[in-house]
Amino acid sequence: GDDRAMLTSNSGVTALRADDVDDGLLAHARHVHVSSFFLLRELALELRGLFERALSAGATTSLDPNWDPSGGWDGGLLELLRSTDVFLPNSAEARALTGIDDVDIAAETLAEHGAVVAVKFGQGGGLAIAGDEVVRSGSIPIDVVDTTGAGDSFDAGFLAGRLSGWTLDRCLSLAVACGSLSTRAMGGTEAQPTLQEAIAALEGTA
């Protein structure tokens, strides 16, 4: 049914620190993306400093919170959004972080912290907010086999659009196309589309 069955090996995840990312690497990066905020026990405490280093080096930043197994939904994430260019929760995470059941209002509340917010919907589609601009995109019809990794593919599509200088609505459409097409096969990466496949799908020519 709708049950989430996920196992995570925490060994390396919990030990990661901000000083594991050296300035030489940041100097050559266009973008820094972090996911699973609530599993990164050490890095979460230092992530604002890392993001500020990235921004100073000329890179943009993004964050996908993923689920909080503790149910606390705290840890300084909302303050971190002021140093985050793009925030990429799903609808359940957006509601849990804000305590607001209406996902539209939850997304608007998150966007007030300064980041562009792109929210993934559980049944496909999504919405994105940048300042006063709000855009929506419906899902692409797909025979769904497995939704594992669809959110990560959504993130990849949205960020690819941003790094290409696309408009907000086209970034969201590409994100939805990537997320939708990734569900065509079992596993998190087997059906990830190429950029050309995703563009064809969002333009209705696939």
PDB file of C-alpha atoms in Angstrom:
ATOM      1  CA  GLY A   1       0.000   0.000   0.000  1.00  0.00           C
ATOM      2  CA  ASP A   2       1.283   3.412   0.998  1.00  0.00           C
ATOM      3  CA  ASP A   3       3.750   2.063   3.572  1.00  0.00           C
ATOM      4  CA  ARG A   4       7.332   3.277   3.226  1.00  0.00           C
ATOM      5  CA  ALA A   5       9.812   0.430   3.596  1.00  0.00           C
ATOM      6  CA  MET A   6      13.329   1.814   3.729  1.00  0.00           C
ATOM      7  CA  LEU A   7      16.550   0.698   5.376  1.00  0.00           C
ATOM      8  CA  THR A   8      19.521   3.034   5.748  1.00  0.00           C
ATOM      9  CA  SER A   9      23.071   2.167   6.762  1.00  0.00           C
ATOM     10  CA  ASN A  10      24.134   5.110   8.920  1.00  0.00           C
ATOM     11  CA  SER A  11      27.840   4.320   9.271  1.00  0.00           C
ATOM     12  CA  GLY A  12      29.352   6.853   6.883  1.00  0.00           C
ATOM     13  CA  VAL A  13      26.355   9.173   6.764  1.00  0.00           C
ATOM     14  CA  THR A  14      26.436  10.144  10.411  1.00  0.00           C
ATOM     15  CA  ALA A  15      30.206  10.738  10.437  1.00  0.00           C
ATOM     16  CA  LEU A  16      30.367  13.227   7.539  1.00  0.00           C
ATOM     17  CA  ARG A  17      31.669  16.658   8.588  1.00  0.00           C
ATOM     18  CA  ALA A  18      31.860  20.010   6.816  1.00  0.00           C
ATOM     19  CA  ASP A  19      35.654  19.942   6.855  1.00  0.00           C
ATOM     20  CA  ASP A  20      35.529  16.742   4.764  1.00  0.00           C
ATOM     21  CA  VAL A  21      34.635  19.076   1.867  1.00  0.00           C
ATOM     22  CA  ASP A  22      37.756  21.083   1.054  1.00  0.00           C
ATOM     23  CA  ASP A  23      37.826  24.579  -0.390  1.00  0.00           C
ATOM     24  CA  GLY A  24      39.624  23.375  -3.508  1.00  0.00           C
ATOM     25  CA  LEU A  25      36.643  21.188  -4.358  1.00  0.00           C
ATOM     26  CA  LEU A  26      34.193  24.024  -3.706  1.00  0.00           C
ATOM     27  CA  ALA A  27      36.232  26.339  -5.933  1.00  0.00           C
ATOM     28  CA  HIS A  28      35.503  24.066  -8.904  1.00  0.00           C
ATOM     29  CA  ALA A  29      31.831  23.421  -8.086  1.00  0.00           C
ATOM     30  CA  ARG A  30      28.912  25.150  -9.752  1.00  0.00           C
ATOM     31  CA  HIS A  31      26.433  23.703  -7.302  1.00  0.00           C
ATOM     32  CA  VAL A  32      26.357  21.904  -3.932  1.00  0.00           C
ATOM     33  CA  HIS A  33      23.401  19.622  -3.176  1.00  0.00           C
ATOM     34  CA  VAL A  34      22.745  17.923   0.162  1.00  0.00           C
ATOM     35  CA  SER A  35      20.036  15.395   1.001  1.00  0.00           C
ATOM     36  CA  SER A  36      18.939  13.409   4.065  1.00  0.00           C
ATOM     37  CA  PHE A  37      19.453  16.360   6.421  1.00  0.00           C
ATOM     38  CA  PHE A  38      18.102  14.509   9.449  1.00  0.00           C
ATOM     39  CA  LEU A  39      20.482  11.565   9.005  1.00  0.00           C
ATOM     40  CA  LEU A  40      23.566  13.786   8.724  1.00  0.00           C
ATOM     41  CA  ARG A  41      23.976  14.161  12.465  1.00  0.00           C
ATOM     42  CA  GLU A  42      27.376  15.869  12.380  1.00  0.00           C
ATOM     43  CA  LEU A  43      27.093  17.724   9.086  1.00  0.00           C
ATOM     44  CA  ALA A  44      23.647  19.110   9.904  1.00  0.00           C
ATOM     45  CA  LEU A  45      25.189  21.161  12.707  1.00  0.00           C
ATOM     46  CA  GLU A  46      27.792  22.600  10.336  1.00  0.00           C
ATOM     47  CA  LEU A  47      25.836  22.787   7.103  1.00  0.00           C
ATOM     48  CA  ARG A  48      25.125  26.508   7.200  1.00  0.00           C
ATOM     49  CA  GLY A  49      28.865  27.187   7.332  1.00  0.00           C
ATOM     50  CA  LEU A  50      29.482  24.793   4.442  1.00  0.00           C
ATOM     51  CA  PHE A  51      26.743  26.415   2.357  1.00  0.00           C
ATOM     52  CA  GLU A  52      28.136  29.874   3.085  1.00  0.00           C
ATOM     53  CA  ARG A  53      31.583  28.678   1.978  1.00  0.00           C
ATOM     54  CA  ALA A  54      30.005  27.344  -1.216  1.00  0.00           C
ATOM     55  CA  LEU A  55      28.166  30.591  -1.869  1.00  0.00           C
ATOM     56  CA  SER A  56      31.367  32.582  -1.281  1.00  0.00           C
ATOM     57  CA  ALA A  57      33.123  30.359  -3.822  1.00  0.00           C
ATOM     58  CA  GLY A  58      30.449  31.144  -6.414  1.00  0.00           C
ATOM     59  CA  ALA A  59      28.434  27.930  -6.174  1.00  0.00           C
ATOM     60  CA  THR A  60      24.700  27.700  -5.625  1.00  0.00           C
ATOM     61  CA  THR A  61      23.189  25.389  -2.995  1.00  0.00           C
ATOM     62  CA  SER A  62      20.203  23.104  -2.556  1.00  0.00           C
ATOM     63  CA  LEU A  63      18.780  20.862   0.136  1.00  0.00           C
ATOM     64  CA  ASP A  64      16.378  17.911   0.138  1.00  0.00           C
ATOM     65  CA  PRO A  65      15.451  17.220   3.771  1.00  0.00           C
ATOM     66  CA  ASN A  66      14.108  13.694   3.309  1.00  0.00           C
ATOM     67  CA  TRP A  67      12.200  12.134   6.202  1.00  0.00           C
ATOM     68  CA  ASP A  68      13.030  12.668   9.870  1.00  0.00           C
ATOM     69  CA  PRO A  69      12.978   9.201  11.492  1.00  0.00           C
ATOM     70  CA  SER A  70      12.847  10.775  14.965  1.00  0.00           C
ATOM     71  CA  GLY A  71       9.687  12.729  14.146  1.00  0.00           C
ATOM     72  CA  GLY A  72      11.211  15.867  15.669  1.00  0.00           C
ATOM     73  CA  TRP A  73      11.465  17.915  12.453  1.00  0.00           C
ATOM     74  CA  ASP A  74      13.856  20.390  14.023  1.00  0.00           C
ATOM     75  CA  GLY A  75      17.648  20.662  14.037  1.00  0.00           C
ATOM     76  CA  GLY A  76      17.961  24.193  12.650  1.00  0.00           C
ATOM     77  CA  LEU A  77      16.765  23.376   9.138  1.00  0.00           C
ATOM     78  CA  LEU A  78      14.489  26.400   8.767  1.00  0.00           C
ATOM     79  CA  GLU A  79      17.304  28.782   9.703  1.00  0.00           C
ATOM     80  CA  LEU A  80      19.513  27.015   7.150  1.00  0.00           C
ATOM     81  CA  LEU A  81      17.132  27.993   4.348  1.00  0.00           C
ATOM     82  CA  ARG A  82      18.535  31.546   4.430  1.00  0.00           C
ATOM     83  CA  SER A  83      21.799  30.098   3.086  1.00  0.00           C
ATOM     84  CA  THR A  84      20.029  27.732   0.654  1.00  0.00           C
ATOM     85  CA  ASP A  85      19.166  28.638  -2.923  1.00  0.00           C
ATOM     86  CA  VAL A  86      16.704  25.785  -3.563  1.00  0.00           C
ATOM     87  CA  PHE A  87      14.742  23.707  -1.032  1.00  0.00           C
ATOM     88  CA  LEU A  88      13.237  20.458  -2.322  1.00  0.00           C
ATOM     89  CA  PRO A  89      10.869  18.730   0.144  1.00  0.00           C
ATOM     90  CA  ASN A  90       8.008  16.444  -0.785  1.00  0.00           C
ATOM     91  CA  SER A  91       4.489  17.399   0.267  1.00  0.00           C
ATOM     92  CA  ALA A  92       4.556  15.265   3.435  1.00  0.00           C
ATOM     93  CA  GLU A  93       7.896  16.746   4.494  1.00  0.00           C
ATOM     94  CA  ALA A  94       6.702  20.296   3.828  1.00  0.00           C
ATOM     95  CA  ARG A  95       3.656  19.719   6.035  1.00  0.00           C
ATOM     96  CA  ALA A  96       5.701  18.075   8.795  1.00  0.00           C
ATOM     97  CA  LEU A  97       8.300  20.857   8.828  1.00  0.00           C
ATOM     98  CA  THR A  98       5.730  23.627   9.131  1.00  0.00           C
ATOM     99  CA  GLY A  99       2.933  21.893  11.036  1.00  0.00           C
ATOM    100  CA  ILE A 100       0.539  23.116   8.328  1.00  0.00           C
ATOM    101  CA  ASP A 101      -1.770  20.595   6.629  1.00  0.00           C
ATOM    102  CA  ASP A 102      -2.443  22.674   3.499  1.00  0.00           C
ATOM    103  CA  VAL A 103       0.583  21.987   1.283  1.00  0.00           C
ATOM    104  CA  ASP A 104       0.222  25.280  -0.607  1.00  0.00           C
ATOM    105  CA  ILE A 105       0.352  27.295   2.597  1.00  0.00           C
ATOM    106  CA  ALA A 106       3.147  25.076   3.933  1.00  0.00           C
ATOM    107  CA  ALA A 107       5.205  25.752   0.797  1.00  0.00           C
ATOM    108  CA  GLU A 108       4.560  29.489   1.015  1.00  0.00           C
ATOM    109  CA  THR A 109       5.659  29.437   4.661  1.00  0.00           C
ATOM    110  CA  LEU A 110       8.900  27.674   3.757  1.00  0.00           C
ATOM    111  CA  ALA A 111       9.536  30.125   0.903  1.00  0.00           C
ATOM    112  CA  GLU A 112       9.331  33.020   3.378  1.00  0.00           C
ATOM    113  CA  HIS A 113      12.741  31.896   4.667  1.00  0.00           C
ATOM    114  CA  GLY A 114      14.330  33.006   1.382  1.00  0.00           C
ATOM    115  CA  ALA A 115      14.928  29.858  -0.667  1.00  0.00           C
ATOM    116  CA  VAL A 116      13.219  28.871  -3.891  1.00  0.00           C
ATOM    117  CA  VAL A 117      10.916  26.021  -2.824  1.00  0.00           C
ATOM    118  CA  ALA A 118      10.001  23.130  -5.138  1.00  0.00           C
ATOM    119  CA  VAL A 119       7.586  20.599  -3.632  1.00  0.00           C
ATOM    120  CA  LYS A 120       7.120  17.074  -4.961  1.00  0.00           C
ATOM    121  CA  PHE A 121       3.616  15.577  -4.774  1.00  0.00           C
ATOM    122  CA  GLY A 122       3.147  11.931  -3.823  1.00  0.00           C
ATOM    123  CA  GLN A 123       0.955  11.195  -6.844  1.00  0.00           C
ATOM    124  CA  GLY A 124       3.217  13.095  -9.239  1.00  0.00           C
ATOM    125  CA  GLY A 125       3.373  16.721 -10.175  1.00  0.00           C
ATOM    126  CA  GLY A 126       4.490  19.532  -7.945  1.00  0.00           C
ATOM    127  CA  LEU A 127       4.627  23.231  -7.272  1.00  0.00           C
ATOM    128  CA  ALA A 128       7.433  25.759  -7.040  1.00  0.00           C
ATOM    129  CA  ILE A 129       7.630  29.159  -5.383  1.00  0.00           C
ATOM    130  CA  ALA A 130      10.222  31.882  -5.961  1.00  0.00           C
ATOM    131  CA  GLY A 131       9.326  35.140  -4.270  1.00  0.00           C
ATOM    132  CA  ASP A 132       5.872  36.110  -5.494  1.00  0.00           C
ATOM    133  CA  GLU A 133       5.943  33.629  -8.391  1.00  0.00           C
ATOM    134  CA  VAL A 134       4.033  30.373  -7.923  1.00  0.00           C
ATOM    135  CA  VAL A 135       3.911  27.686 -10.622  1.00  0.00           C
ATOM    136  CA  ARG A 136       2.408  24.209 -10.773  1.00  0.00           C
ATOM    137  CA  SER A 137       2.939  21.166 -12.965  1.00  0.00           C
ATOM    138  CA  GLY A 138       0.748  18.087 -13.279  1.00  0.00           C
ATOM    139  CA  SER A 139       2.135  14.585 -13.464  1.00  0.00           C
ATOM    140  CA  ILE A 140       3.022  12.835 -16.725  1.00  0.00           C
ATOM    141  CA  PRO A 141       0.928   9.689 -17.376  1.00  0.00           C
ATOM    142  CA  ILE A 142       3.167   6.700 -16.655  1.00  0.00           C
ATOM    143  CA  ASP A 143       2.635   3.007 -15.958  1.00  0.00           C
ATOM    144  CA  VAL A 144       4.298   3.103 -12.550  1.00  0.00           C
ATOM    145  CA  VAL A 145       6.490   0.136 -11.614  1.00  0.00           C
ATOM    146  CA  ASP A 146       8.475   1.484  -8.659  1.00  0.00           C
ATOM    147  CA  THR A 147       8.614   4.991  -7.155  1.00  0.00           C
ATOM    148  CA  THR A 148      11.988   4.471  -5.440  1.00  0.00           C
ATOM    149  CA  GLY A 149      14.249   7.412  -6.267  1.00  0.00           C
ATOM    150  CA  ALA A 150      11.548   9.437  -8.020  1.00  0.00           C
ATOM    151  CA  GLY A 151      12.098  12.333  -5.631  1.00  0.00           C
ATOM    152  CA  ASP A 152      15.834  12.336  -6.306  1.00  0.00           C
ATOM    153  CA  SER A 153      15.181  12.374 -10.052  1.00  0.00           C
ATOM    154  CA  PHE A 154      12.767  15.282  -9.526  1.00  0.00           C
ATOM    155  CA  ASP A 155      15.543  17.148  -7.702  1.00  0.00           C
ATOM    156  CA  ALA A 156      18.020  16.425 -10.497  1.00  0.00           C
ATOM    157  CA  GLY A 157      15.633  17.734 -13.134  1.00  0.00           C
ATOM    158  CA  PHE A 158      14.819  20.913 -11.243  1.00  0.00           C
ATOM    159  CA  LEU A 159      18.470  21.673 -10.572  1.00  0.00           C
ATOM    160  CA  ALA A 160      19.480  20.914 -14.164  1.00  0.00           C
ATOM    161  CA  GLY A 161      16.950  23.482 -15.297  1.00  0.00           C
ATOM    162  CA  ARG A 162      18.155  26.048 -12.778  1.00  0.00           C
ATOM    163  CA  LEU A 163      21.789  25.588 -13.775  1.00  0.00           C
ATOM    164  CA  SER A 164      20.754  26.047 -17.407  1.00  0.00           C
ATOM    165  CA  GLY A 165      19.061  29.353 -16.587  1.00  0.00           C
ATOM    166  CA  TRP A 166      15.537  28.121 -17.304  1.00  0.00           C
ATOM    167  CA  THR A 167      12.376  29.820 -16.068  1.00  0.00           C
ATOM    168  CA  LEU A 168      10.767  28.538 -12.866  1.00  0.00           C
ATOM    169  CA  ASP A 169       7.861  26.859 -14.642  1.00  0.00           C
ATOM    170  CA  ARG A 170      10.144  25.046 -17.095  1.00  0.00           C
ATOM    171  CA  CYS A 171      12.421  23.909 -14.255  1.00  0.00           C
ATOM    172  CA  LEU A 172       9.400  22.444 -12.491  1.00  0.00           C
ATOM    173  CA  SER A 173       8.130  20.771 -15.659  1.00  0.00           C
ATOM    174  CA  LEU A 174      11.527  19.153 -16.218  1.00  0.00           C
ATOM    175  CA  ALA A 175      11.604  18.027 -12.578  1.00  0.00           C
ATOM    176  CA  VAL A 176       8.193  16.392 -12.893  1.00  0.00           C
ATOM    177  CA  ALA A 177       9.184  14.715 -16.153  1.00  0.00           C
ATOM    178  CA  CYS A 178      12.350  13.288 -14.581  1.00  0.00           C
ATOM    179  CA  GLY A 179      10.532  12.092 -11.489  1.00  0.00           C
ATOM    180  CA  SER A 180       7.686  10.542 -13.464  1.00  0.00           C
ATOM    181  CA  LEU A 181       9.867   8.741 -15.999  1.00  0.00           C
ATOM    182  CA  SER A 182      12.089   7.300 -13.266  1.00  0.00           C
ATOM    183  CA  THR A 183       9.170   5.160 -12.032  1.00  0.00           C
ATOM    184  CA  ARG A 184       9.113   3.002 -15.200  1.00  0.00           C
ATOM    185  CA  ALA A 185      11.356   0.265 -13.745  1.00  0.00           C
ATOM    186  CA  MET A 186      12.413  -1.265 -10.448  1.00  0.00           C
ATOM    187  CA  GLY A 187      15.075   0.492  -8.420  1.00  0.00           C
ATOM    188  CA  GLY A 188      16.153   4.074  -7.982  1.00  0.00           C
ATOM    189  CA  THR A 189      18.253   4.528 -11.129  1.00  0.00           C
ATOM    190  CA  GLU A 190      17.268   1.915 -13.708  1.00  0.00           C
ATOM    191  CA  ALA A 191      14.705   4.112 -15.466  1.00  0.00           C
ATOM    192  CA  GLN A 192      16.169   7.562 -14.921  1.00  0.00           C
ATOM    193  CA  PRO A 193      15.674   9.437 -18.204  1.00  0.00           C
ATOM    194  CA  THR A 194      18.303  11.201 -20.214  1.00  0.00           C
ATOM    195  CA  LEU A 195      17.873  14.951 -20.494  1.00  0.00           C
ATOM    196  CA  GLN A 196      16.629  14.469 -24.062  1.00  0.00           C
ATOM    197  CA  GLU A 197      14.004  11.937 -22.942  1.00  0.00           C
ATOM    198  CA  ALA A 198      12.806  14.218 -20.182  1.00  0.00           C
ATOM    199  CA  ILE A 199      12.544  17.242 -22.468  1.00  0.00           C
ATOM    200  CA  ALA A 200      10.621  15.196 -25.019  1.00  0.00           C
ATOM    201  CA  ALA A 201       8.210  14.083 -22.302  1.00  0.00           C
ATOM    202  CA  LEU A 202       7.603  17.576 -20.925  1.00  0.00           C
ATOM    203  CA  GLU A 203       7.003  18.867 -24.435  1.00  0.00           C
ATOM    204  CA  GLY A 204       4.538  16.061 -25.126  1.00  0.00           C
ATOM    205  CA  THR A 205       6.558  14.492 -27.944  1.00  0.00           C
ATOM    206  CA  ALA A 206       7.675  11.307 -26.162  1.00  0.00           C
TER     207      ALA A 206
END
